[in-house]
Amino acid sequence: SAVISQKPSRDICQRGTSLTIQCQVDSQVTMMFWYRQQPGQSLTLIATANQGSEATYESGFVIDKFPISRPNLTFSTLTVSNMSPEDSSIYLCSVEEGGTTDTQYFGPGTRLTVL
Amino acid sequence: DAKTTQPPSMDCAEGRAANLPCNHSTISGNEYVYWYRQIHSQGPQYIIHGLKNNETNEMASLIITEDRKSSTLILPHATLRDTAVYYCIVRVRSYGQNFVFGPGTRLSVLP
């Protein structure tokens, strides 16, 4: 399975600022996903990031708040813009591998605290 | 919305089998059953998936009822490191389909 890393692993930020989270994969993948996990909650999909096209956002998430870049098949970034304490969450990227499993593998997550 | 129902929590004695149930009574014919787990503060880890036949890998076994309306994930010899939240997800096995996570079952393996 793909090995996924995220940077930073955690951060504490002031309200009104922005943070860019990086996701790096050790192999080329077409599909990458960004999820949010609020404290004590399950995972919620933010958007799907395909290389060469605009990200597709889920209901309740907008590009101005969560801009995503996908410059190549091994890398993606998610920016959390104009942060408020409600944005305090774990942000996770995942990649899809095709073939026999069509399953997703997740990165370790970025724990964000907004003061 | 998640299409599965799982008990919110379970306990299991270390060394014993952990049997985690999942109800998916509205599953469609082309939907697979996937299991993930999330150990505290880590990203979800893929465990196993299946369509209708029972499946086994190095981590676990998946037993799916004949009518496919429920399934059971079996960890044959639970260890303390198996303490985690376990998610049962049904999804069409199609490249690019996202996973919809429900609240899962919090499994506590006790010494």
CSV table of C-alpha atoms in Angstrom, one decimal:
chain,number,residue,atom,x,y,z
A,1,SER,CA,0.0,0.0,0.0
A,2,ALA,CA,1.0,3.6,-0.5
A,3,VAL,CA,3.0,5.4,2.2
A,4,ILE,CA,1.6,8.8,3.0
A,5,SER,CA,3.1,11.6,5.0
A,6,GLN,CA,1.7,14.9,6.2
A,7,LYS,CA,3.2,18.1,7.3
A,8,PRO,CA,2.9,19.6,9.9
A,9,SER,CA,1.9,16.8,12.2
A,10,ARG,CA,0.3,19.4,14.5
A,11,ASP,CA,0.1,23.1,14.9
A,12,ILE,CA,-1.4,25.8,17.1
A,13,CYS,CA,-2.6,28.9,15.2
A,14,GLN,CA,-4.2,32.2,16.0
A,15,ARG,CA,-7.7,33.0,14.7
A,16,GLY,CA,-7.7,34.9,11.4
A,17,THR,CA,-4.6,33.3,10.1
A,18,SER,CA,-4.2,30.5,7.5
A,19,LEU,CA,-2.4,27.2,7.5
A,20,THR,CA,-1.3,25.0,4.6
A,21,ILE,CA,-1.1,21.3,5.1
A,22,GLN,CA,1.0,19.2,2.9
A,23,CYS,CA,0.3,15.6,1.8
A,24,GLN,CA,3.1,13.5,0.1
A,25,VAL,CA,2.7,10.0,-1.3
A,26,ASP,CA,5.5,7.7,-2.2
A,27,SER,CA,3.9,6.6,-5.5
A,28,GLN,CA,1.8,8.2,-8.2
A,29,VAL,CA,-1.9,8.2,-7.5
A,30,THR,CA,-4.7,9.8,-9.4
A,31,MET,CA,-7.2,10.2,-6.6
A,32,MET,CA,-6.5,12.1,-3.4
A,33,PHE,CA,-9.0,13.0,-0.7
A,34,TRP,CA,-9.0,15.5,2.2
A,35,TYR,CA,-11.1,14.7,5.3
A,36,ARG,CA,-11.7,16.6,8.5
A,37,GLN,CA,-12.3,14.9,11.9
A,38,GLN,CA,-13.6,17.3,14.5
A,39,PRO,CA,-13.0,16.5,18.2
A,40,GLY,CA,-14.9,13.3,19.2
A,41,GLN,CA,-16.4,12.9,15.8
A,42,SER,CA,-16.0,10.7,12.8
A,43,LEU,CA,-14.4,11.6,9.5
A,44,THR,CA,-16.1,14.0,7.1
A,45,LEU,CA,-14.9,14.4,3.5
A,46,ILE,CA,-13.9,17.9,2.5
A,47,ALA,CA,-13.0,17.5,-1.1
A,48,THR,CA,-11.6,15.2,-3.8
A,49,ALA,CA,-8.4,16.4,-5.5
A,50,ASN,CA,-7.5,15.2,-8.9
A,51,GLN,CA,-4.4,16.1,-10.7
A,52,GLY,CA,-5.0,18.4,-13.6
A,53,SER,CA,-8.4,19.6,-12.6
A,54,GLU,CA,-10.2,21.6,-9.9
A,55,ALA,CA,-11.0,20.0,-6.6
A,56,THR,CA,-14.5,18.8,-6.1
A,57,TYR,CA,-15.9,20.0,-2.8
A,58,GLU,CA,-18.6,18.4,-0.6
A,59,SER,CA,-21.6,20.2,0.6
A,60,GLY,CA,-20.7,22.6,3.4
A,61,PHE,CA,-17.1,23.1,2.2
A,62,VAL,CA,-16.1,25.9,-0.2
A,63,ILE,CA,-12.9,26.6,-2.1
A,64,ASP,CA,-12.4,30.1,-0.5
A,65,LYS,CA,-12.2,28.5,2.9
A,66,PHE,CA,-10.3,25.3,2.0
A,67,PRO,CA,-8.3,25.9,-1.2
A,68,ILE,CA,-6.6,22.8,-2.5
A,69,SER,CA,-3.7,22.4,-4.9
A,70,ARG,CA,-2.7,19.2,-6.7
A,71,PRO,CA,0.4,20.0,-8.8
A,72,ASN,CA,1.4,16.4,-9.5
A,73,LEU,CA,0.5,12.8,-8.9
A,74,THR,CA,2.4,12.5,-5.6
A,75,PHE,CA,1.5,15.8,-3.7
A,76,SER,CA,-1.4,17.9,-2.6
A,77,THR,CA,-2.0,20.8,-0.2
A,78,LEU,CA,-5.0,21.9,1.8
A,79,THR,CA,-5.1,25.4,3.1
A,80,VAL,CA,-7.4,26.3,6.0
A,81,SER,CA,-8.1,30.0,5.6
A,82,ASN,CA,-9.1,32.7,8.0
A,83,MET,CA,-9.2,30.2,10.8
A,84,SER,CA,-11.5,30.3,13.8
A,85,PRO,CA,-11.6,28.0,16.8
A,86,GLU,CA,-14.3,25.9,15.0
A,87,ASP,CA,-11.7,24.8,12.6
A,88,SER,CA,-9.8,23.0,15.3
A,89,SER,CA,-9.7,19.4,14.0
A,90,ILE,CA,-7.6,16.7,12.6
A,91,TYR,CA,-7.1,17.0,8.9
A,92,LEU,CA,-6.4,13.8,7.0
A,93,CYS,CA,-5.4,13.1,3.4
A,94,SER,CA,-6.0,9.8,1.7
A,95,VAL,CA,-5.2,8.2,-1.6
A,96,GLU,CA,-7.0,5.7,-3.6
A,97,GLU,CA,-5.3,2.7,-5.1
A,98,GLY,CA,-7.0,1.0,-8.0
A,99,GLY,CA,-6.5,-2.6,-9.0
A,100,THR,CA,-7.9,-5.3,-6.9
A,101,THR,CA,-8.9,-3.4,-3.8
A,102,ASP,CA,-10.1,0.0,-4.9
A,103,THR,CA,-9.6,1.1,-1.3
A,104,GLN,CA,-8.2,4.1,0.3
A,105,TYR,CA,-5.1,4.6,2.5
A,106,PHE,CA,-4.8,7.4,5.0
A,107,GLY,CA,-2.1,9.7,6.1
A,108,PRO,CA,-1.3,10.2,9.8
A,109,GLY,CA,-3.3,13.4,10.0
A,110,THR,CA,-2.5,17.0,11.0
A,111,ARG,CA,-3.9,18.1,14.4
A,112,LEU,CA,-4.8,21.8,14.2
A,113,THR,CA,-5.7,23.9,17.2
A,114,VAL,CA,-7.0,27.4,16.7
A,115,LEU,CA,-6.9,29.8,19.6
B,1,ASP,CA,-25.3,9.4,5.7
B,2,ALA,CA,-23.7,6.2,6.8
B,3,LYS,CA,-25.5,3.1,5.7
B,4,THR,CA,-24.3,0.9,8.6
B,5,THR,CA,-25.2,0.5,12.3
B,6,GLN,CA,-22.6,-0.6,14.8
B,7,PRO,CA,-22.6,-0.8,18.6
B,8,PRO,CA,-21.0,2.3,20.1
B,9,SER,CA,-18.6,0.4,22.3
B,10,MET,CA,-17.4,-3.1,23.2
B,11,ASP,CA,-14.9,-4.7,25.5
B,12,CYS,CA,-12.8,-7.7,24.9
B,13,ALA,CA,-10.3,-9.6,27.1
B,14,GLU,CA,-6.7,-9.7,25.8
B,15,GLY,CA,-6.0,-12.9,23.9
B,16,ARG,CA,-9.7,-13.6,23.2
B,17,ALA,CA,-11.4,-13.2,19.9
B,18,ALA,CA,-13.1,-9.8,19.3
B,19,ASN,CA,-16.3,-10.1,17.3
B,20,LEU,CA,-17.5,-6.7,16.0
B,21,PRO,CA,-20.9,-6.7,14.4
B,22,CYS,CA,-22.3,-4.4,11.7
B,23,ASN,CA,-25.8,-4.1,10.3
B,24,HIS,CA,-26.2,-3.0,6.7
B,25,SER,CA,-29.7,-4.0,5.9
B,26,THR,CA,-30.1,-1.7,2.9
B,27,ILE,CA,-26.9,-2.8,1.2
B,28,SER,CA,-27.1,-3.0,-2.6
B,29,GLY,CA,-26.0,-5.9,-4.7
B,30,ASN,CA,-22.9,-4.0,-5.9
B,31,GLU,CA,-21.8,-2.6,-2.6
B,32,TYR,CA,-18.9,-4.0,-0.7
B,33,VAL,CA,-18.3,-4.1,3.1
B,34,TYR,CA,-15.1,-2.4,4.2
B,35,TRP,CA,-13.6,-2.3,7.6
B,36,TYR,CA,-11.2,0.3,8.9
B,37,ARG,CA,-9.9,1.1,12.3
B,38,GLN,CA,-8.5,4.2,13.9
B,39,ILE,CA,-6.1,4.0,16.8
B,40,HIS,CA,-6.1,7.1,18.9
B,41,SER,CA,-4.7,10.2,17.1
B,42,GLN,CA,-3.7,8.2,14.0
B,43,GLY,CA,-5.1,8.0,10.5
B,44,PRO,CA,-7.6,5.2,9.7
B,45,GLN,CA,-6.1,1.9,8.8
B,46,TYR,CA,-7.6,-0.4,6.2
B,47,ILE,CA,-8.3,-3.9,7.6
B,48,ILE,CA,-10.3,-5.9,5.1
B,49,HIS,CA,-13.2,-5.8,2.7
B,50,GLY,CA,-15.6,-8.3,1.0
B,51,LEU,CA,-18.7,-8.7,-1.2
B,52,LYS,CA,-20.4,-11.8,-0.2
B,53,ASN,CA,-17.8,-14.5,0.6
B,54,ASN,CA,-16.0,-14.7,3.9
B,55,GLU,CA,-12.6,-13.1,3.7
B,56,THR,CA,-9.4,-13.6,5.8
B,57,ASN,CA,-6.1,-11.8,5.9
B,58,GLU,CA,-3.3,-11.4,8.3
B,59,MET,CA,-5.2,-8.9,10.4
B,60,ALA,CA,-8.7,-10.2,10.6
B,61,SER,CA,-11.6,-12.3,9.2
B,62,LEU,CA,-14.8,-10.9,7.7
B,63,ILE,CA,-17.9,-13.0,8.0
B,64,ILE,CA,-20.9,-11.8,5.8
B,65,THR,CA,-24.3,-13.3,6.2
B,66,GLU,CA,-25.9,-15.0,3.3
B,67,ASP,CA,-28.5,-12.3,2.9
B,68,ARG,CA,-25.6,-9.7,3.2
B,69,LYS,CA,-27.6,-7.6,5.7
B,70,SER,CA,-25.0,-7.9,8.4
B,71,SER,CA,-21.4,-8.8,8.9
B,72,THR,CA,-18.9,-9.5,11.7
B,73,LEU,CA,-15.2,-8.5,11.9
B,74,ILE,CA,-13.2,-11.0,13.9
B,75,LEU,CA,-9.9,-10.3,15.4
B,76,PRO,CA,-8.9,-13.8,16.4
B,77,HIS,CA,-6.5,-13.0,19.3
B,78,ALA,CA,-7.0,-9.4,20.4
B,79,THR,CA,-4.1,-7.5,21.9
B,80,LEU,CA,-3.9,-4.2,23.8
B,81,ARG,CA,-2.8,-2.6,20.5
B,82,ASP,CA,-6.1,-3.5,18.9
B,83,THR,CA,-7.8,-0.9,21.1
B,84,ALA,CA,-9.3,1.5,18.5
B,85,VAL,CA,-12.4,2.7,16.9
B,86,TYR,CA,-13.6,0.3,14.2
B,87,TYR,CA,-15.6,1.5,11.2
B,88,CYS,CA,-17.8,-0.6,9.0
B,89,ILE,CA,-18.5,1.0,5.7
B,90,VAL,CA,-20.5,-0.1,2.7
B,91,ARG,CA,-19.5,1.3,-0.7
B,92,VAL,CA,-19.6,0.5,-4.3
B,93,ARG,CA,-16.2,-0.7,-5.3
B,94,SER,CA,-15.6,2.0,-7.8
B,95,TYR,CA,-12.4,4.0,-8.2
B,96,GLY,CA,-12.9,7.4,-6.8
B,97,GLN,CA,-15.9,6.7,-4.6
B,98,ASN,CA,-15.3,8.3,-1.2
B,99,PHE,CA,-15.9,6.4,2.0
B,100,VAL,CA,-18.7,7.6,4.3
B,101,PHE,CA,-17.6,7.1,7.9
B,102,GLY,CA,-20.2,6.5,10.7
B,103,PRO,CA,-19.4,6.8,14.4
B,104,GLY,CA,-17.9,3.2,14.5
B,105,THR,CA,-17.4,0.9,17.5
B,106,ARG,CA,-14.9,1.8,20.2
B,107,LEU,CA,-13.2,-1.5,21.1
B,108,SER,CA,-11.4,-1.6,24.3
B,109,VAL,CA,-9.1,-4.6,24.8
B,110,LEU,CA,-8.6,-5.2,28.5
B,111,PRO,CA,-5.6,-6.9,30.2
